[in-house]
Coordinates of C-alpha atoms in Angstrom, one line a residue:
X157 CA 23.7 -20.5 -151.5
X158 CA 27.0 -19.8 -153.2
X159 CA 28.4 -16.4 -152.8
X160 CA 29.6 -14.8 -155.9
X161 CA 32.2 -11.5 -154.9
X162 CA 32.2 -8.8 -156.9
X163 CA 35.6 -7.0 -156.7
X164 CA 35.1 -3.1 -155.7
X165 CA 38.5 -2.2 -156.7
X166 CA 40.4 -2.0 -160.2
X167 CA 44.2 -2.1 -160.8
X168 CA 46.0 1.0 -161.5
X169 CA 47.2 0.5 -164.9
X170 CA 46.2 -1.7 -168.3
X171 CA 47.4 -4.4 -169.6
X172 CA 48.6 -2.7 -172.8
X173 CA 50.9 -0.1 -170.2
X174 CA 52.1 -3.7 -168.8
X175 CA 52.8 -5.1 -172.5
X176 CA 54.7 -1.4 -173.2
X177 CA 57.0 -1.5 -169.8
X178 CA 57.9 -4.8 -170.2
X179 CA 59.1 -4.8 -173.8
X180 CA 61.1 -1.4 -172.7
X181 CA 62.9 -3.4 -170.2
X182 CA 63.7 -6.2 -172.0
X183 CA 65.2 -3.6 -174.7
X184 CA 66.8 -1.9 -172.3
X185 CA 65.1 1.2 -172.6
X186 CA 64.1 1.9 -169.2
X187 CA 65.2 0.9 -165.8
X188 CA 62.6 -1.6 -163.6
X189 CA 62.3 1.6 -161.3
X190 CA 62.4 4.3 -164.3
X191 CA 59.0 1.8 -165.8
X192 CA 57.4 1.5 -162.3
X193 CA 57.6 5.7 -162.5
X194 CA 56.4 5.8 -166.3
X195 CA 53.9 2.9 -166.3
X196 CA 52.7 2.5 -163.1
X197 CA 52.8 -1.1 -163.0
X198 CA 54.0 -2.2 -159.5
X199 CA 57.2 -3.5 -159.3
X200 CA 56.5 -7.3 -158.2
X201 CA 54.5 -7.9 -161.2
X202 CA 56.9 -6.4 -163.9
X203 CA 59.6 -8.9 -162.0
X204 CA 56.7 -11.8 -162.1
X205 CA 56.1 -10.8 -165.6
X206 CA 60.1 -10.8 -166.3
X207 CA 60.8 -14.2 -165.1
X208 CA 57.9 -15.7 -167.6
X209 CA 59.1 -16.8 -171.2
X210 CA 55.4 -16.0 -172.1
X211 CA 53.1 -13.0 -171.0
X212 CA 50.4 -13.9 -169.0
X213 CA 47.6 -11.5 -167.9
X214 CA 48.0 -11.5 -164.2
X215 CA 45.4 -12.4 -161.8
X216 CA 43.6 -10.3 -159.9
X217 CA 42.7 -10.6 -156.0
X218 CA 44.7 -13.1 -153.9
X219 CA 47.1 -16.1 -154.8
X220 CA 45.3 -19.0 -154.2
X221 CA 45.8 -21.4 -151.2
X222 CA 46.3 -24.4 -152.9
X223 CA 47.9 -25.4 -156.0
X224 CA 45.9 -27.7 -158.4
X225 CA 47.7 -30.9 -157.0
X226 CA 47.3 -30.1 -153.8
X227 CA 43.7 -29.4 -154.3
X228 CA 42.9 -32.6 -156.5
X229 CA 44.8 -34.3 -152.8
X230 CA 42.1 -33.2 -151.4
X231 CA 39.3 -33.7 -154.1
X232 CA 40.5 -37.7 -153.8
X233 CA 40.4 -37.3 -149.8
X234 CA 36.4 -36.7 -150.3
X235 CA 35.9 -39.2 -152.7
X236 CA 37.8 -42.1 -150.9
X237 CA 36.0 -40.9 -147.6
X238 CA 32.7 -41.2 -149.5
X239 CA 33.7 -45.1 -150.7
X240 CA 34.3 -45.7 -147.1
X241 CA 31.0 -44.5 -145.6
X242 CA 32.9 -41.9 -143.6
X243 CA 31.7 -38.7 -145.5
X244 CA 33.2 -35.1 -145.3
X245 CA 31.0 -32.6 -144.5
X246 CA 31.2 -28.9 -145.8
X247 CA 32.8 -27.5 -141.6
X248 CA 34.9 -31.0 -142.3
X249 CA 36.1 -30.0 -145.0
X250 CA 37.2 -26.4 -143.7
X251 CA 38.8 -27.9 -140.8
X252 CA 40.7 -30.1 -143.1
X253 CA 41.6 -27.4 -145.6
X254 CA 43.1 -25.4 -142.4
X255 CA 45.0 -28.2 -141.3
X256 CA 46.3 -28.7 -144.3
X257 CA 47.4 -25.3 -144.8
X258 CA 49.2 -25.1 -141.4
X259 CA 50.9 -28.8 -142.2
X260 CA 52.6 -27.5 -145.3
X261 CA 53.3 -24.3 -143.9
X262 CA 51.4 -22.0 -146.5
X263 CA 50.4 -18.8 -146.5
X264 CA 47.0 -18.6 -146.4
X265 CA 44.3 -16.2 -144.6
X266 CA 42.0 -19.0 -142.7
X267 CA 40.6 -18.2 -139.2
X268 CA 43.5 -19.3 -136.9
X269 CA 41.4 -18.9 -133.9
X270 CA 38.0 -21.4 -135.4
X271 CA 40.7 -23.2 -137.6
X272 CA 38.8 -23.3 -140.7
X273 CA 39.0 -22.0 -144.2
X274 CA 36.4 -19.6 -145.0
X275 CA 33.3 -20.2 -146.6
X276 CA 33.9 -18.1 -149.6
X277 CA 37.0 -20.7 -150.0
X278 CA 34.6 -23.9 -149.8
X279 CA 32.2 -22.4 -152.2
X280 CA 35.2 -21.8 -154.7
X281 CA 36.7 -25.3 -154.0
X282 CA 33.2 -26.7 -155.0
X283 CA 33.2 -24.5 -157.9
X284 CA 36.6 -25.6 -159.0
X285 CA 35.7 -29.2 -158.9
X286 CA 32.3 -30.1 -159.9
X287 CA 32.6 -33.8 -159.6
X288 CA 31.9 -33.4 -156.0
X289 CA 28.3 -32.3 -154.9
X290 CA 26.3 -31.8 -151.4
X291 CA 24.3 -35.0 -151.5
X292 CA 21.7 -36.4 -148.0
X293 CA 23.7 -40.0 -147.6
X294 CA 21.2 -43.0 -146.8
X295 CA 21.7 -44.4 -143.5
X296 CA 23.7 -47.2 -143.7
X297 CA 24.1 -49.8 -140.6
X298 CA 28.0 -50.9 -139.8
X299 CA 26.9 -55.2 -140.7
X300 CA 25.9 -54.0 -144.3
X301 CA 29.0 -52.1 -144.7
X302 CA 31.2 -55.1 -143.6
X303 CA 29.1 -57.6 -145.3
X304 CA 29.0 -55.7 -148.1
X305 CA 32.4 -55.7 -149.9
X306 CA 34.1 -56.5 -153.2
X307 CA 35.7 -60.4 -151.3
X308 CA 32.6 -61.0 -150.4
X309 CA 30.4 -60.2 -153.3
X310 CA 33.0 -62.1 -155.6
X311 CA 32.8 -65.4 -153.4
X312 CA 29.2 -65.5 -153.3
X313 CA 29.1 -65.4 -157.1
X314 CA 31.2 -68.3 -156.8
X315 CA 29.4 -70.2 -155.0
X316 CA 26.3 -69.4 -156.7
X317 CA 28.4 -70.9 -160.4
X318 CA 29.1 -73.7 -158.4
X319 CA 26.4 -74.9 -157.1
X320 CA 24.7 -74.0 -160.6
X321 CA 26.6 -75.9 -162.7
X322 CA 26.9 -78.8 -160.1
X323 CA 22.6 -79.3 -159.6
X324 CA 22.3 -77.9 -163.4
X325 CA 19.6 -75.4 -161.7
X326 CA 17.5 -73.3 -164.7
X327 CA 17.2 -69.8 -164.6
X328 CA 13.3 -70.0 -163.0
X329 CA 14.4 -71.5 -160.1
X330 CA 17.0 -68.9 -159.0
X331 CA 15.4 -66.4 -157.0
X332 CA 16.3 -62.7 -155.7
X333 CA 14.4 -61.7 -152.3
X334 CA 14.6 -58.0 -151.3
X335 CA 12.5 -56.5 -148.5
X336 CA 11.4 -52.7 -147.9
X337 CA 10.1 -50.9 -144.9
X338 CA 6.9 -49.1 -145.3
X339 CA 6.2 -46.1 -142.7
X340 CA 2.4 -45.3 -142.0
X341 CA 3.6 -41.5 -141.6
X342 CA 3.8 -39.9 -145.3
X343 CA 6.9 -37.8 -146.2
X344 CA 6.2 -34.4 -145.8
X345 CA 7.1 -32.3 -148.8
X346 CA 7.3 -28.2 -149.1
X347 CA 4.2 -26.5 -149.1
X348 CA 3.5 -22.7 -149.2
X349 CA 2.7 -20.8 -146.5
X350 CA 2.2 -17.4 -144.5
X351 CA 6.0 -15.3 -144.0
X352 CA 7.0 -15.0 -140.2
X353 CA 5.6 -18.3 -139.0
X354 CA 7.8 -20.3 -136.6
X355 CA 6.3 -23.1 -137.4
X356 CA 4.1 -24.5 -140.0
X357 CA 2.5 -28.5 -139.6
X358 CA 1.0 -30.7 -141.9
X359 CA -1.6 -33.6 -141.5
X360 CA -0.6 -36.8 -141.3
X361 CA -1.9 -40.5 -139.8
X362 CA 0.5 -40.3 -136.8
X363 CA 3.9 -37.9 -135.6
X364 CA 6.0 -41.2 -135.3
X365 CA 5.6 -43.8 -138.2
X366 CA 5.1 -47.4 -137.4
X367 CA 6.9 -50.2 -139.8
X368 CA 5.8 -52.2 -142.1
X369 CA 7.6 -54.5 -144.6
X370 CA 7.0 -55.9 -147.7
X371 CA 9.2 -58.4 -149.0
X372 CA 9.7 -58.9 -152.8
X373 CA 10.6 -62.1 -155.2
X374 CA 11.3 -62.6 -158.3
X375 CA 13.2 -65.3 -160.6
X376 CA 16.1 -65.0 -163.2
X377 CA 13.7 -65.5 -165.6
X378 CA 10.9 -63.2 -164.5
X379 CA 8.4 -64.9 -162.7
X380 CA 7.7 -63.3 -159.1
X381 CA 6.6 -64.7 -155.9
X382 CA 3.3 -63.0 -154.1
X383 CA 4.6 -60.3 -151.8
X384 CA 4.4 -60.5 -148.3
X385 CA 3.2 -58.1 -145.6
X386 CA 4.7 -57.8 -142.0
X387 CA 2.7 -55.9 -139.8
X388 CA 4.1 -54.8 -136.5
X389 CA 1.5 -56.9 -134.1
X390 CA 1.8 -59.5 -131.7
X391 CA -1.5 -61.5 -133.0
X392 CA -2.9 -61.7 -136.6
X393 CA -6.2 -60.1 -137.6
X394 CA -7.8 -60.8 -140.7
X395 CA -8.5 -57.0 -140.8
X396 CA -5.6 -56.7 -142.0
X397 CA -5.9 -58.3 -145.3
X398 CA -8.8 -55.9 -145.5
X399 CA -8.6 -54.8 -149.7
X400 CA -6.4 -57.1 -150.6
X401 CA -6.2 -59.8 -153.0
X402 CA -6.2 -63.6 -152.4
X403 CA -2.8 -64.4 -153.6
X404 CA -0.6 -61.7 -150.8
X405 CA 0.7 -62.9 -147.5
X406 CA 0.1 -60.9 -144.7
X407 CA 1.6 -62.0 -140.9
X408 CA 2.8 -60.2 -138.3
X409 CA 6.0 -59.7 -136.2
X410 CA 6.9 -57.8 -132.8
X411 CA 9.1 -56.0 -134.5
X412 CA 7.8 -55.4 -137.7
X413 CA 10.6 -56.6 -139.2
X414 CA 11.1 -60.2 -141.4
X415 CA 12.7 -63.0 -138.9
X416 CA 14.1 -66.5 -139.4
X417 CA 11.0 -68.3 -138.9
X418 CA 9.2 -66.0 -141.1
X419 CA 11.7 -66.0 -143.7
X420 CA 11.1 -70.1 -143.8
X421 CA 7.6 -69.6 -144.1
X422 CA 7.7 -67.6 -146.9

């Protein structure tokens, strides 16, 4: 949960005593010491405040770390991580921040001694830039990744064009196959229960889920091919079409997982 600080102390003087001292000064009314005295403004800020064509309300609390393009460096770090299957995680990120810091030699108040930025810094950082979120990624193997790229998607749409064009092949004919895995353990979702139990359990057909895949077809045009079932088995049963209809598949692999030989079948 984000942390939201409530500052327990209040500056000395107000803004209109700030507005007053500086327009002395640049009338030469007063000396900068003479409207420290009079005002009490500190000193740094009426110089800050000097140096400014414009009067800006200062900030309170600390200067930040970062300035805005060294923080949007960073934003486009965790996005271009993200595209490349390496995330950043939140102590990643605080590690990173702390390098950061210490590579550009800015003042900053990290923990030299865990090298990371604070929490209260991550929280604002996430705050700042709301285009990033804490998201679960899906597992992802290192083939799909590799396979999986702009080069190759490209080529295989040009392949697919022409070898369309050449055999003149109608929309019906084109098919898209898919397969999921099915576990026979259900997804456990929060429930309520007693305070102060260690450790709360929930029904289900088994602790460790056995696979199961279905694979899916269907043309360019809509029409879909029966799905198939894959149990994980090293003989059929006819149990196991058991409350199903007469136009699914069902078979069965070692793995539970389609094959080659399976794949030609269907």
């Amino acid at each position: 949960m984000p942390r939201h600080y409530k500052r327990k102390t209040e500056t000395k003087y107000k803004i209109e005593d700030l507005r007053h001292a500086l327009e002395e000064l640049r009338n030469k009314k007063l000396t900068l010491s003479q409207a420290v005295i009079k005002y009490h403004v500190p000193k740094t800020t009426l110089l800050k405040q000097l140096k400014q064509n414009e009067f800006k309300i200062p900030k309170k609390g600390r200067s930040a770390v970062f300035n805005k393009e060294q923080e949007i460096q960073l934003e486009k770090y965790i996005l271009d991580c993200c595209k490349s299957f390496y995330g950043v995680t939140p102590n990643s990120l605080r590690r990173i921040a702390f390098r950061f810091a210490e590579a550009n030699k800015l003042k900053h108040s990290f923990n030299k001694e865990s090298q990371l930025a604070g929490k209260d810094w991550y929280y604002g950082f996430m705050s700042r830039h709301p285009s990033i979120s804490l998201r679960i990624p899906e597992a992802t193997s290192l083939n799909r990744i590799t396979a999986f790229n702009a080069a190759e998607v490209n080529l295989f749409f040009e392949h697919l064009k022409t070898i369309q064009t050449k055999h003149n092949i109608p929309g019906h004919r084109i098919f898209n196959i898919d397969e999921t895995g099915i576990s026979t353990v259900q997804k456990n979702y929060k429930i309520l229960a007693p305070k102060g139990l260690e450790q709360i359990a929930k029904a289900t057909s088994g602790e460790r889920g056995v696979p199961t895949t279905v694979v899916c077809a269907v043309s360019a045009t809509g029409i879909y091919v029966p799905p198939m079932f894959i149990f994980k088995r090293k003989r059929m049963n006819q149990l196991l079409t058991k409350g199903g209809n007469s136009v699914i598949i069902v078979t069965v692999s070692e793995s539970g997982w389609i094959n080659e030989s399976i794949f030609q079948d269907y």
